[in-house]
Short mmCIF file of C-alpha atoms and ligand atoms in Angstrom, two decimals:
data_model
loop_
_atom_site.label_atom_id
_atom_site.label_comp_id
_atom_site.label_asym_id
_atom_site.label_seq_id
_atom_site.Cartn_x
_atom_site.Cartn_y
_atom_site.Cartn_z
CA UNK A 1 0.00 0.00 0.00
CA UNK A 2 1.90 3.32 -1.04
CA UNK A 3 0.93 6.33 1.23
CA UNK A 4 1.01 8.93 -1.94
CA UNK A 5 -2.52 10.01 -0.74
CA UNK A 6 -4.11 10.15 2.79
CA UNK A 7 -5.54 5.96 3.71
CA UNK A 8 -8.52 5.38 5.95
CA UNK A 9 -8.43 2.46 8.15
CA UNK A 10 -11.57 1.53 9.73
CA UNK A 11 -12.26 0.36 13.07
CA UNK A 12 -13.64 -2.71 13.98
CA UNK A 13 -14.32 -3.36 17.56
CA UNK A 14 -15.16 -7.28 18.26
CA UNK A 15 -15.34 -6.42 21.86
CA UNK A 16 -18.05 -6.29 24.55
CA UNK A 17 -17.22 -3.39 26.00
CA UNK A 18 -16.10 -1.06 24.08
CA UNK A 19 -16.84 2.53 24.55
CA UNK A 20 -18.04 3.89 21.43
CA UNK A 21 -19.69 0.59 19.96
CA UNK A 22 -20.84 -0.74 23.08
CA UNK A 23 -19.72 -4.22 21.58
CA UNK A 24 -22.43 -4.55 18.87
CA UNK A 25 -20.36 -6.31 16.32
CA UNK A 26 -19.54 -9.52 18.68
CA UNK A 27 -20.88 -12.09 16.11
CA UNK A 28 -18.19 -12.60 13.01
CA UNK A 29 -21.25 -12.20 10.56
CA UNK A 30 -22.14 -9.38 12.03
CA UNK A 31 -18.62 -7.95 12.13
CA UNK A 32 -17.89 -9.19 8.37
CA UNK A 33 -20.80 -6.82 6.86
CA UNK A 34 -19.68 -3.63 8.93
CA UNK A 35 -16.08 -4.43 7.81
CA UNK A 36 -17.37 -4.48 4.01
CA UNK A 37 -19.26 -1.82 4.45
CA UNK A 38 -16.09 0.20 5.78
CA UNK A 39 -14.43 -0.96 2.46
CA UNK A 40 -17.49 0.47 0.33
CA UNK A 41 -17.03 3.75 2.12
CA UNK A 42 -13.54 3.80 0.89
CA UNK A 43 -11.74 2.01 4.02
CA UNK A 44 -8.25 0.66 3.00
CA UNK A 45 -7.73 -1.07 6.10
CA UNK A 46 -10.00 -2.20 8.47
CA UNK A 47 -8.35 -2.74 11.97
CA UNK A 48 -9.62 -5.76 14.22
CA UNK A 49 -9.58 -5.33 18.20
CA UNK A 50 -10.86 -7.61 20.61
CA UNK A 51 -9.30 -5.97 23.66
CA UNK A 52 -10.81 -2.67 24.53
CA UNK A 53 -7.98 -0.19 25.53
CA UNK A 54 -10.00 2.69 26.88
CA UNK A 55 -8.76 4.21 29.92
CA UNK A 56 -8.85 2.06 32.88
CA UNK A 57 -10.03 -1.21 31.01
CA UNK A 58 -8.28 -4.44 31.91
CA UNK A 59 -6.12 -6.97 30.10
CA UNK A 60 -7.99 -9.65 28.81
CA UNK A 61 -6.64 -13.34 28.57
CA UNK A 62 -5.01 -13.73 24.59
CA UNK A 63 -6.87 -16.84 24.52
CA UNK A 64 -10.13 -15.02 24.75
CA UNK A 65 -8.56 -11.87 22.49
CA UNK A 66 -8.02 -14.83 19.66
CA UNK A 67 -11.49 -16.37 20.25
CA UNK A 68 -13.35 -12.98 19.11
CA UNK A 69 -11.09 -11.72 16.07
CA UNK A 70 -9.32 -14.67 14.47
CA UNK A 71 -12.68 -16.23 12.91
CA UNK A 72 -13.39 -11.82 11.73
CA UNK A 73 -10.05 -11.74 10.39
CA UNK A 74 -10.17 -15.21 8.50
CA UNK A 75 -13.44 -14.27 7.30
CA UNK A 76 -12.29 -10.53 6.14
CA UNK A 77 -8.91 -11.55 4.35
CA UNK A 78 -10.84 -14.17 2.45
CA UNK A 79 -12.65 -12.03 1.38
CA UNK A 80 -9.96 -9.86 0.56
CA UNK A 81 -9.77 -6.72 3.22
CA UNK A 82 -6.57 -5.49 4.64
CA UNK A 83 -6.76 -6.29 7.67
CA UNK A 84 -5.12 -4.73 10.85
CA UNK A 85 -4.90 -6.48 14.22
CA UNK A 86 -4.87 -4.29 16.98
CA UNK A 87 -3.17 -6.24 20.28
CA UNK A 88 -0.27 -6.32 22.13
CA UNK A 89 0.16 -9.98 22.46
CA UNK A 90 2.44 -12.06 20.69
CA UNK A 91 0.32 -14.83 20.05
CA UNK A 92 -2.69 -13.22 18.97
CA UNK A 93 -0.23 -11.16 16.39
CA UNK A 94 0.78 -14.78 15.32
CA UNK A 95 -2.61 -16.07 14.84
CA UNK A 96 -3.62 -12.69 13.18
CA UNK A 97 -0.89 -13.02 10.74
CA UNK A 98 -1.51 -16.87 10.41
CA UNK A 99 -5.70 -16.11 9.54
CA UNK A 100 -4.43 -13.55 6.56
CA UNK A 101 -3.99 -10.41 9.07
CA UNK A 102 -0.94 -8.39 7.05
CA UNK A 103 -0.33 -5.31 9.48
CA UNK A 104 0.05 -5.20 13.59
CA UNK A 105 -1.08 -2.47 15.51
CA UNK A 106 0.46 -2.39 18.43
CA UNK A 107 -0.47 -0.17 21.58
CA UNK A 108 2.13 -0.24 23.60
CA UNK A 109 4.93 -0.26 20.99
CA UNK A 110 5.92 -3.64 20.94
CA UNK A 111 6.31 -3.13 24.95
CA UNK A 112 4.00 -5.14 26.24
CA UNK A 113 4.93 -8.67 25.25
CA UNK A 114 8.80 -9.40 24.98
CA UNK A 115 7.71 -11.75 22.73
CA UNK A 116 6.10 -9.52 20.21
CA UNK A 117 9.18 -7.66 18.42
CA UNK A 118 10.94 -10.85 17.76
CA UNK A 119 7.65 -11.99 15.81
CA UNK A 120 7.41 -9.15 13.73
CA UNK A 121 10.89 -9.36 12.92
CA UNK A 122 10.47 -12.92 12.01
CA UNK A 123 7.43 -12.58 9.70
CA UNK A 124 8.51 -9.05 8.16
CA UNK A 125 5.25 -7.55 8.60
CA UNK A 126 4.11 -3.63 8.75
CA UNK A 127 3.92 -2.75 12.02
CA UNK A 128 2.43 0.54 13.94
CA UNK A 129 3.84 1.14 17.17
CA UNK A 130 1.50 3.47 19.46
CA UNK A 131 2.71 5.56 22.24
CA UNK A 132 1.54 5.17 25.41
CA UNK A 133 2.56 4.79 29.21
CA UNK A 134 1.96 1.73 31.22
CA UNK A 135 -1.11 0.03 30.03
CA UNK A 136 -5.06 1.31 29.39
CA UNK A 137 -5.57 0.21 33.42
CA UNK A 138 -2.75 2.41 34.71
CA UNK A 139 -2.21 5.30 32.04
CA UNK A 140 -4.23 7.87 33.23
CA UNK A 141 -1.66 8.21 36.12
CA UNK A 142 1.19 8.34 34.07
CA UNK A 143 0.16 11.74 32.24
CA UNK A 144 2.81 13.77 33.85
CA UNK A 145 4.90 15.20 31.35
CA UNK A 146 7.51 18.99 31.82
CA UNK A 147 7.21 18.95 27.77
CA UNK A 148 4.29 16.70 26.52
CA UNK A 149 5.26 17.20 22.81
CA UNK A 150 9.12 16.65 23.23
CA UNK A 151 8.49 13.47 25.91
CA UNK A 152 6.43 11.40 23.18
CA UNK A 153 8.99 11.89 20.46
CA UNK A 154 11.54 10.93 22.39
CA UNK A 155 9.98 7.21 23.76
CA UNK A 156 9.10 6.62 20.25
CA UNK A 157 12.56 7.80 19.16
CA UNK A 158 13.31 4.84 21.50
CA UNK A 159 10.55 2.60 20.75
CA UNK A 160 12.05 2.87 16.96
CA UNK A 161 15.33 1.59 18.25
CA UNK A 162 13.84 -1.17 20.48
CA UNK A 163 12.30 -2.29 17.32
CA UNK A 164 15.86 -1.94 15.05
CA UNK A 165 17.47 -3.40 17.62
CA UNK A 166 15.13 -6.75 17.84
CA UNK A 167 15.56 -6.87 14.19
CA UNK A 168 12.69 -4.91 12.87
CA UNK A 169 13.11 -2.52 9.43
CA UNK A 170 13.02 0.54 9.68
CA UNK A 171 10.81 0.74 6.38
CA UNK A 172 8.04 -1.81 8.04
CA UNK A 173 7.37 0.68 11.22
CA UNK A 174 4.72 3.35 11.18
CA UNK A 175 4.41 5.79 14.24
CA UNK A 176 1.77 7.17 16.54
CA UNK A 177 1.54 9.38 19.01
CA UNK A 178 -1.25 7.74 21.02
CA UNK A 179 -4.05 10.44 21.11
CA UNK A 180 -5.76 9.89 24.51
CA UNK A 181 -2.86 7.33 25.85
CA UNK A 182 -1.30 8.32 28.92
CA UNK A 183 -2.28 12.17 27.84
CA UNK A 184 -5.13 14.16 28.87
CA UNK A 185 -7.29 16.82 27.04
CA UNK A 186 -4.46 18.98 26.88
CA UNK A 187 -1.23 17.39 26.33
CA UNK A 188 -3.45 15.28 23.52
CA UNK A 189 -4.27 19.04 21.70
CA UNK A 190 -0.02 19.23 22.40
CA UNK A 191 0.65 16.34 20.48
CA UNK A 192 -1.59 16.71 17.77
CA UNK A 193 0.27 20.36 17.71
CA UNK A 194 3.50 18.86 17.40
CA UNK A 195 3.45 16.22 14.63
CA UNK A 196 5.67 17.86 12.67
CA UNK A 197 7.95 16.80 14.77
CA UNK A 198 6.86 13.20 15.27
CA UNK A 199 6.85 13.36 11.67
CA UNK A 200 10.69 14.60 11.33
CA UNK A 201 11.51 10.63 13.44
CA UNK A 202 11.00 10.00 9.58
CA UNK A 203 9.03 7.10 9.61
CA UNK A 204 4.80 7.20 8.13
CA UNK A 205 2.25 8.61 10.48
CA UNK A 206 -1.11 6.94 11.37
CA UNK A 207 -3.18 9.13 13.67
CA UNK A 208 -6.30 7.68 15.98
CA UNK A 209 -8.47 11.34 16.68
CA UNK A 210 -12.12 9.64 15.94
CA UNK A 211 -14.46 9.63 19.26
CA UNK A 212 -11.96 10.64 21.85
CA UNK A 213 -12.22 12.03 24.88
CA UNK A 214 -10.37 15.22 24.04
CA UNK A 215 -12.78 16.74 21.86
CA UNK A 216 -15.89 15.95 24.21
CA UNK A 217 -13.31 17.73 26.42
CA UNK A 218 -13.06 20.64 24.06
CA UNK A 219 -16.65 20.39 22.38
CA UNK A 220 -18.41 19.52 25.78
CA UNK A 221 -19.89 16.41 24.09
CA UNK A 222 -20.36 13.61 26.83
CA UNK A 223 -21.16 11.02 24.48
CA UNK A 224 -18.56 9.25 21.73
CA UNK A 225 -21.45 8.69 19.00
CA UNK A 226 -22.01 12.45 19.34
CA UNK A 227 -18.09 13.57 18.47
CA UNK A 228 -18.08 13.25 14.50
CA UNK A 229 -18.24 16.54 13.62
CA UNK A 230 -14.61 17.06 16.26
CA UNK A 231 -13.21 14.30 14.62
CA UNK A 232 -13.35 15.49 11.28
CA UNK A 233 -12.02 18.53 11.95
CA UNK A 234 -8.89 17.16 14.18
CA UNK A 235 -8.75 14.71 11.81
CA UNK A 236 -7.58 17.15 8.85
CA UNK A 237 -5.79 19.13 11.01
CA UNK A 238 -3.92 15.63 11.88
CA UNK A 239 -3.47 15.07 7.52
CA UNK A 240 -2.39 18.76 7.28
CA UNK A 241 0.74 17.97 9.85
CA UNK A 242 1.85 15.24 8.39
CA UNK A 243 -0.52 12.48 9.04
CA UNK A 244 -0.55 9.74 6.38
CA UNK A 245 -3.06 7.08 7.86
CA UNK A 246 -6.31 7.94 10.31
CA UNK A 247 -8.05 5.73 12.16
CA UNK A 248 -11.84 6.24 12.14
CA UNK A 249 -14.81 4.89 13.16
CA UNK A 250 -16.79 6.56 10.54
CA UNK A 251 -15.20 5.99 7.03
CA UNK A 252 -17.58 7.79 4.81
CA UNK A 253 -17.82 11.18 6.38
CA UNK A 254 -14.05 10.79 6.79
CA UNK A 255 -13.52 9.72 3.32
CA UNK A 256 -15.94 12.97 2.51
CA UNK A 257 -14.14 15.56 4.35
CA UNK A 258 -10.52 14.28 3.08
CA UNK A 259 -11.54 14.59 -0.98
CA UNK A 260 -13.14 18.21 -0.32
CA UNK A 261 -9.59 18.96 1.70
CA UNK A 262 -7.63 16.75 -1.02
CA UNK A 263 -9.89 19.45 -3.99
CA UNK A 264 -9.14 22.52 -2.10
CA UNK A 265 -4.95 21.43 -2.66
CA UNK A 266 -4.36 20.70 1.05
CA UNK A 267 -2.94 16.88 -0.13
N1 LIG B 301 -6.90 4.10 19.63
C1 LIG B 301 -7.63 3.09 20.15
C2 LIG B 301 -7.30 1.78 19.88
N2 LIG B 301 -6.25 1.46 19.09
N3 LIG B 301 -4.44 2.15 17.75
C3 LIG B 301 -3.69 3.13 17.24
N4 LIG B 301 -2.63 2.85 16.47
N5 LIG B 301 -3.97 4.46 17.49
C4 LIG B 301 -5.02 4.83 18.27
O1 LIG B 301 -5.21 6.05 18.47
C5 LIG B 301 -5.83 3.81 18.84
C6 LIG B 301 -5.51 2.45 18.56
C7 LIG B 301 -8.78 3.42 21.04
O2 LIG B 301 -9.20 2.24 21.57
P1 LIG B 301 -10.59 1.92 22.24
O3 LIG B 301 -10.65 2.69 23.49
O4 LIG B 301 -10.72 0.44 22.38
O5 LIG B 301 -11.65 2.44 21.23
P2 LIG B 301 -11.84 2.21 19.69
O6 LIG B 301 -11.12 0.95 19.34
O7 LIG B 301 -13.33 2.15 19.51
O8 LIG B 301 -11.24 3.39 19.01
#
């Protein structure tokens, strides 16, 4: 996939509990149509969770992560969807990978299971490592940053080299800041400031804005289902720093407002 124009992956949450779906998609069927749908609407990814990572959620076993997304993900890349798995356990990237998965998406930057670098190295797959502090059950403490902007491109200055260094390509690792990881309202408007300079670690940029908390921070909008409109806009604001990938829950107003932004000559 080249990254000569802005590319839409889609979010597909096979989860019970997660915040903006409230797990609606748990059956694969189910999940299957939504994820074609996303591809209709111009998706050219669709990314499969089955652990929710909102703040304060817990870990759930891999066993159980692998029971909800392998049979979406064999189902998807037979029918011929890129498809993203979004963990940060080794064996569910294996079994991902194994079921026709071709990217990992990786929350904690390949921190969170030792044995997850050394299996991306081994299969030579795209990878996306995330930013974030401890995990989604501690994070919210960890938000203590002097310089929020110049703190995050440092750790994924050294998540890049964690990655090198367990064999990893350079040319397979796409970055993200984490918007909403470990950063509150504020230091997530910082970041999204500041891509530029996430941008000059010289590696892609994918960019997760859609629902979060921030902008019902900034919008006063309590509920997730009711944040398009602050997505969109952070969204191209994200594309006109740098962004090359955005992660959305809503492809085909996203797809809309990046070909009016794409006409006007911002791409
Ligand atoms: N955000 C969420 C999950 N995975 N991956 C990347 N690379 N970047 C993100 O910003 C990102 C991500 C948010 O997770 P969750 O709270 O489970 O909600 P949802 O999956 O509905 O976005």
């Amino acid at each position: 996939m080249t990254l000569d124009r802005p590319r839409i992956m889609g979010v597909l949450n096979v989860t019970p509990d997660s915040f903006s779906d409230g797990g609606t998609f748990v059956a694969a069927n189910a999940a299957l149509a939504v994820a074609r749908a996303m591809v209709e609407d111009g998706a050219d990814i669709v990314d499969v969770g089955g652990e929710s990572t909102r703040p304060g959620a817990l870990a759930i076993p891999p066993d159980e992560e692998q029971r909800r997304v392998i049979p979406v993900i064999k189902a998807l890349a037979a029918a011929g969807v890129r498809v993203s798995v979004d963990t940060r356990n080794a064996s569910t990237m294996a079994a991902a990978l194994d079921a026709g998965a071709l990217i990992i998406n990786d929350v904690s930057g390949l921190s969170y299971d030792p044995a997850a670098a050394p299996l991306v190295a081994r299969r030579g797959c795209p990878v996306v490592l995330m930013h974030m502090r401890g995990t989604p059950a501690t994070m919210r403490a960890r938000a203590v940053y002097a310089d929020v902007a110049a703190e995050v491109v440092a750790e994924l200055r050294g998540c890049v080299a964690a990655a090198e260094a367990a064999g990893i390509s350079r040319d397979a690792i796409v970055l993200d800041p984490g918007v909403g990881f470990a950063k509150d309202a504020a230091q997530s408007l910082a970041v999204l400031r500041a891509l530029p300079d996430v941008a000059a670690l010289g590696c892609p940029l994918l960019i997760g804005v859609s629902r979060k908390s921030f902008i019902g921070v900034v919008a006063g909008e309590a509920d997730p289902l009711r944040r398009l409109p602050g997505s969109l806009a952070a969204a191209l604001f994200a594309l006109s720093r740098g962004a090359a990938i955005l992660r959305v829950h809503d492809v085909a107003e996203t797809v809309q407002a990046v070909r009016v932004w794409q006409a006007l000559g911002s791409g």
